[in-house]
Amino acid sequence: MLAIRSKLANKLGAINVAKKAFFSSEIDHLSANGGFNFELTEDQKEYQQLSRKFAVEEIIPRAAHYDKTGEYPWDLIKKAFDLGLMNTHIPQKYGGLGLSNFDGCLITEELAYGCTGVSTAIEANSLGQAPVILAGNDEQKKKYLSRMVEPGQEKPLMSAYCVTEPVAGSDVAGIKTRAEKKGDEYVLNGQKMWITNGGYANWYFVLARTNSDPKCPASKAFTGFIVEADSKGVIKGRKEWNMGQRASDTRGITFEDVRVPKENVLGAEGAGFKIAMGAFDLTRPPVAAGAVGLARRAFEEAKKYAVERKTMGKLIAEHQAVAFLLAEMAIGIESARLCYQKAAWQIDRGERNTYLASIAKALGGDVANKCATDAVQIFGGNGFNTEYPVEKLMRDAKIYQIYEGTAQIQRLIISRELLSAK
């Protein structure tokens, strides 16, 4: 009998240990072995809390100023740099933190909660760097990634992703910028448009056509280049005054007979289209995370207002019409967050995440716009006024359905992935 009790006690003890592991923060060890888990690690919680504190204490008090003036938020960018909240994906080998895509998404959601114009300026560095991280050789990474994280910078170095053109946005294959090889150099000519950080970048990723045959497929016709921003022939256009996200610097960049050494070709000649599109698999989850951050801000502002404002003798939150708007916001935010987190998790595992990244981007953009619009509705006439925060959120939200692939392009990608799946 004692032997049976002892054996039973050992079994119960093992079960209790498993329960404790399952329901405690130790679950991340199980997750590493393939377990299903929603618990953040202690490091991830610290990143999240740090970026949340920065958003509330530093970004929000300054957001309205940058929205009205359109000034580039150097002071906030410098503080974010000093705190380690930007350039997070640069591998440790090249001086960076080497954080995962998932980790970066946690940070981006919090920064976007403060102001998506500021967070876009910060996150655009990751977009510019993504092709180099994805396809750069060791020398290119040492030269162009390491400089981005050098300590003691008076102003952090920025980078930019130059693909979109005045007549080629969603139609990337329609790019007109050309690069002609002459000896050990390429001569670059063309114009790019809507380039985030264009006026302040230290270097650009530029996609240009290197095969003049119009019948050549996009997968072989384009080449990616790293171009120093101070190269002769680089002309920076005026800052565009946009509907929203005005803290972000957006402008056209013209290349007139810009000479680029062959050492600055990313991957190989003709591989540019694949590299440029592959970068989106890395950056669309963080963009979706930014959309969720904006949506969450709209929800919290609306909720706070709804439990303070009274009409018809009671709080407007007690009216079912308003309560249901808040419920719909919560549904969208929770769903969009799960989507971007799964897309980030997948790419961190080394898996192709094109399908999930596009779902996350499409849903995140739609949710951000719906939450911002509904927040304005809950605020009523006050929501239409610039003295209240939600009108800015509504203006800022729209771009999430446009940049890094429109809402319609995401659906095109999703449908192609569905129909081509085996």
CSV table of N, CA, C and O in Angstrom, one decimal, residues 228-280:
chain,number,residue,atom,x,y,z
A,228,GLU,N,24.5,56.0,-51.3
A,228,GLU,CA,24.8,57.0,-50.3
A,228,GLU,C,24.0,58.3,-50.6
A,228,GLU,O,24.0,58.8,-51.7
A,229,ALA,N,23.4,58.8,-49.5
A,229,ALA,CA,22.5,60.0,-49.7
A,229,ALA,C,23.3,61.3,-50.2
A,229,ALA,O,22.7,62.1,-50.8
A,230,ASP,N,24.6,61.3,-49.9
A,230,ASP,CA,25.3,62.5,-50.3
A,230,ASP,C,26.0,62.3,-51.6
A,230,ASP,O,26.9,63.1,-52.0
A,231,SER,N,25.7,61.3,-52.4
A,231,SER,CA,26.2,61.1,-53.7
A,231,SER,C,25.9,62.2,-54.6
A,231,SER,O,24.8,62.8,-54.6
A,232,LYS,N,26.8,62.6,-55.5
A,232,LYS,CA,26.6,63.6,-56.5
A,232,LYS,C,25.4,63.2,-57.4
A,232,LYS,O,25.4,62.1,-57.9
A,233,GLY,N,24.5,64.1,-57.6
A,233,GLY,CA,23.3,63.8,-58.4
A,233,GLY,C,22.1,63.4,-57.7
A,233,GLY,O,21.0,63.2,-58.3
A,234,VAL,N,22.2,63.2,-56.4
A,234,VAL,CA,21.0,62.9,-55.5
A,234,VAL,C,20.3,64.2,-55.2
A,234,VAL,O,20.9,65.1,-54.6
A,235,ILE,N,19.1,64.4,-55.6
A,235,ILE,CA,18.3,65.6,-55.4
A,235,ILE,C,17.1,65.3,-54.5
A,235,ILE,O,16.2,64.5,-54.9
A,236,LYS,N,17.0,66.0,-53.3
A,236,LYS,CA,15.9,65.7,-52.4
A,236,LYS,C,14.8,66.8,-52.7
A,236,LYS,O,15.1,68.0,-52.7
A,237,GLY,N,13.6,66.3,-52.9
A,237,GLY,CA,12.5,67.2,-53.1
A,237,GLY,C,12.0,67.8,-51.8
A,237,GLY,O,12.5,67.6,-50.7
A,238,ARG,N,11.0,68.6,-51.9
A,238,ARG,CA,10.4,69.3,-50.8
A,238,ARG,C,9.6,68.3,-49.9
A,238,ARG,O,9.1,67.3,-50.4
A,239,LYS,N,9.5,68.6,-48.6
A,239,LYS,CA,8.7,67.8,-47.8
A,239,LYS,C,7.2,67.9,-48.2
A,239,LYS,O,6.7,69.0,-48.3
A,240,GLU,N,6.6,66.8,-48.3
A,240,GLU,CA,5.1,66.8,-48.7
A,240,GLU,C,4.3,67.0,-47.4
A,240,GLU,O,4.6,66.5,-46.3
A,241,TRP,N,3.3,67.9,-47.6
A,241,TRP,CA,2.4,68.1,-46.5
A,241,TRP,C,1.2,67.2,-46.6
A,241,TRP,O,0.3,67.4,-47.4
A,242,ASN,N,1.2,66.1,-45.8
A,242,ASN,CA,0.2,65.1,-45.9
A,242,ASN,C,-1.0,65.3,-45.0
A,242,ASN,O,-1.0,66.1,-44.1
A,243,MET,N,-2.1,64.5,-45.3
A,243,MET,CA,-3.3,64.5,-44.4
A,243,MET,C,-2.9,64.2,-43.0
A,243,MET,O,-3.4,64.9,-42.1
A,244,GLY,N,-2.1,63.2,-42.7
A,244,GLY,CA,-1.7,62.8,-41.4
A,244,GLY,C,-0.3,62.4,-41.3
A,244,GLY,O,0.5,62.5,-42.3
A,245,GLN,N,0.1,61.9,-40.1
A,245,GLN,CA,1.5,61.4,-39.9
A,245,GLN,C,2.5,62.5,-40.3
A,245,GLN,O,3.5,62.2,-41.0
A,246,ARG,N,2.2,63.7,-39.9
A,246,ARG,CA,3.0,64.8,-40.4
A,246,ARG,C,4.4,64.9,-39.8
A,246,ARG,O,5.3,65.6,-40.3
A,247,ALA,N,4.6,64.2,-38.7
A,247,ALA,CA,6.0,64.1,-38.1
A,247,ALA,C,6.9,63.3,-38.9
A,247,ALA,O,8.1,63.4,-38.9
A,248,SER,N,6.3,62.5,-39.8
A,248,SER,CA,7.1,61.6,-40.7
A,248,SER,C,7.5,62.5,-41.9
A,248,SER,O,6.7,63.2,-42.5
A,249,ASP,N,8.8,62.4,-42.3
A,249,ASP,CA,9.3,63.1,-43.4
A,249,ASP,C,9.1,62.3,-44.7
A,249,ASP,O,9.6,61.2,-44.9
A,250,THR,N,8.3,62.8,-45.6
A,250,THR,CA,8.0,62.2,-46.9
A,250,THR,C,8.2,63.1,-48.0
A,250,THR,O,7.8,64.3,-48.0
A,251,ARG,N,9.0,62.7,-49.0
A,251,ARG,CA,9.3,63.5,-50.2
A,251,ARG,C,9.8,62.7,-51.4
A,251,ARG,O,10.0,61.5,-51.2
A,252,GLY,N,10.0,63.4,-52.5
A,252,GLY,CA,10.5,62.8,-53.7
A,252,GLY,C,12.0,62.8,-53.7
A,252,GLY,O,12.6,63.8,-53.1
A,253,ILE,N,12.6,61.8,-54.3
A,253,ILE,CA,14.1,61.8,-54.4
A,253,ILE,C,14.4,61.5,-55.9
A,253,ILE,O,13.9,60.6,-56.5
A,254,THR,N,15.2,62.4,-56.5
A,254,THR,CA,15.6,62.3,-57.9
A,254,THR,C,17.1,61.9,-58.0
A,254,THR,O,17.9,62.4,-57.2
A,255,PHE,N,17.3,61.0,-58.9
A,255,PHE,CA,18.7,60.5,-59.2
A,255,PHE,C,19.1,60.9,-60.6
A,255,PHE,O,18.5,60.5,-61.6
A,256,GLU,N,20.1,61.8,-60.7
A,256,GLU,CA,20.6,62.3,-62.0
A,256,GLU,C,22.0,61.9,-62.2
A,256,GLU,O,22.9,62.4,-61.5
A,257,ASP,N,22.2,60.8,-63.0
A,257,ASP,CA,23.6,60.3,-63.3
A,257,ASP,C,24.4,60.0,-62.0
A,257,ASP,O,25.5,60.4,-61.9
A,258,VAL,N,23.7,59.4,-61.1
A,258,VAL,CA,24.3,59.0,-59.8
A,258,VAL,C,25.1,57.8,-60.0
A,258,VAL,O,24.6,56.7,-60.5
A,259,ARG,N,26.4,57.9,-59.7
A,259,ARG,CA,27.3,56.7,-59.9
A,259,ARG,C,27.3,55.9,-58.6
A,259,ARG,O,27.6,56.4,-57.5
A,260,VAL,N,27.1,54.6,-58.8
A,260,VAL,CA,27.0,53.6,-57.7
A,260,VAL,C,28.0,52.5,-57.9
A,260,VAL,O,28.0,51.9,-59.0
A,261,PRO,N,29.0,52.3,-57.0
A,261,PRO,CA,29.9,51.2,-57.3
A,261,PRO,C,29.3,49.8,-57.3
A,261,PRO,O,28.2,49.6,-56.6
A,262,LYS,N,29.8,48.9,-58.1
A,262,LYS,CA,29.2,47.6,-58.2
A,262,LYS,C,29.2,46.9,-56.9
A,262,LYS,O,28.4,46.0,-56.7
A,263,GLU,N,30.1,47.3,-55.9
A,263,GLU,CA,30.1,46.7,-54.6
A,263,GLU,C,28.8,47.0,-53.8
A,263,GLU,O,28.5,46.3,-52.8
A,264,ASN,N,28.0,47.9,-54.3
A,264,ASN,CA,26.7,48.3,-53.6
A,264,ASN,C,25.5,47.6,-54.2
A,264,ASN,O,24.4,48.0,-53.9
A,265,VAL,N,25.7,46.7,-55.1
A,265,VAL,CA,24.6,45.9,-55.6
A,265,VAL,C,24.2,44.9,-54.5
A,265,VAL,O,25.1,44.2,-54.0
A,266,LEU,N,22.9,44.8,-54.2
A,266,LEU,CA,22.5,43.8,-53.2
A,266,LEU,C,22.1,42.5,-53.9
A,266,LEU,O,21.4,42.5,-54.9
A,267,GLY,N,22.7,41.4,-53.3
A,267,GLY,CA,22.4,40.1,-53.9
A,267,GLY,C,23.2,40.0,-55.2
A,267,GLY,O,24.4,39.9,-55.3
A,268,ALA,N,22.4,40.1,-56.3
A,268,ALA,CA,23.0,40.0,-57.7
A,268,ALA,C,22.2,40.8,-58.6
A,268,ALA,O,21.0,41.2,-58.3
A,269,GLU,N,22.8,41.2,-59.8
A,269,GLU,CA,22.0,41.9,-60.7
A,269,GLU,C,20.8,41.1,-61.2
A,269,GLU,O,20.9,39.9,-61.4
A,270,GLY,N,19.6,41.7,-61.2
A,270,GLY,CA,18.4,41.1,-61.5
A,270,GLY,C,17.6,40.5,-60.4
A,270,GLY,O,16.5,40.0,-60.5
A,271,ALA,N,18.2,40.5,-59.2
A,271,ALA,CA,17.5,39.9,-58.0
A,271,ALA,C,16.8,41.0,-57.2
A,271,ALA,O,16.2,40.7,-56.1
A,272,GLY,N,16.7,42.2,-57.6
A,272,GLY,CA,16.2,43.3,-56.8
A,272,GLY,C,14.7,43.2,-56.5
A,272,GLY,O,14.3,43.5,-55.4
A,273,PHE,N,13.9,42.7,-57.4
A,273,PHE,CA,12.5,42.6,-57.2
A,273,PHE,C,12.2,41.7,-56.1
A,273,PHE,O,11.4,42.0,-55.2
A,274,LYS,N,12.8,40.5,-56.1
A,274,LYS,CA,12.6,39.5,-55.1
A,274,LYS,C,13.1,40.1,-53.7
A,274,LYS,O,12.4,39.8,-52.7
A,275,ILE,N,14.2,40.8,-53.7
A,275,ILE,CA,14.7,41.4,-52.4
A,275,ILE,C,13.7,42.4,-51.9
A,275,ILE,O,13.4,42.4,-50.7
A,276,ALA,N,13.2,43.3,-52.8
A,276,ALA,CA,12.3,44.4,-52.4
A,276,ALA,C,11.0,43.8,-51.8
A,276,ALA,O,10.5,44.3,-50.8
A,277,MET,N,10.5,42.8,-52.5
A,277,MET,CA,9.2,42.2,-52.0
A,277,MET,C,9.5,41.3,-50.7
A,277,MET,O,8.6,41.3,-49.8
A,278,GLY,N,10.6,40.7,-50.7
A,278,GLY,CA,10.9,39.9,-49.5
A,278,GLY,C,11.0,40.8,-48.2
A,278,GLY,O,10.7,40.4,-47.1
A,279,ALA,N,11.5,42.0,-48.4
A,279,ALA,CA,11.6,43.0,-47.3
A,279,ALA,C,10.2,43.2,-46.6
A,279,ALA,O,10.1,43.4,-45.4
A,280,PHE,N,9.2,43.2,-47.4
A,280,PHE,CA,7.8,43.4,-46.9
A,280,PHE,C,7.4,42.3,-46.0
A,280,PHE,O,6.6,42.5,-45.1
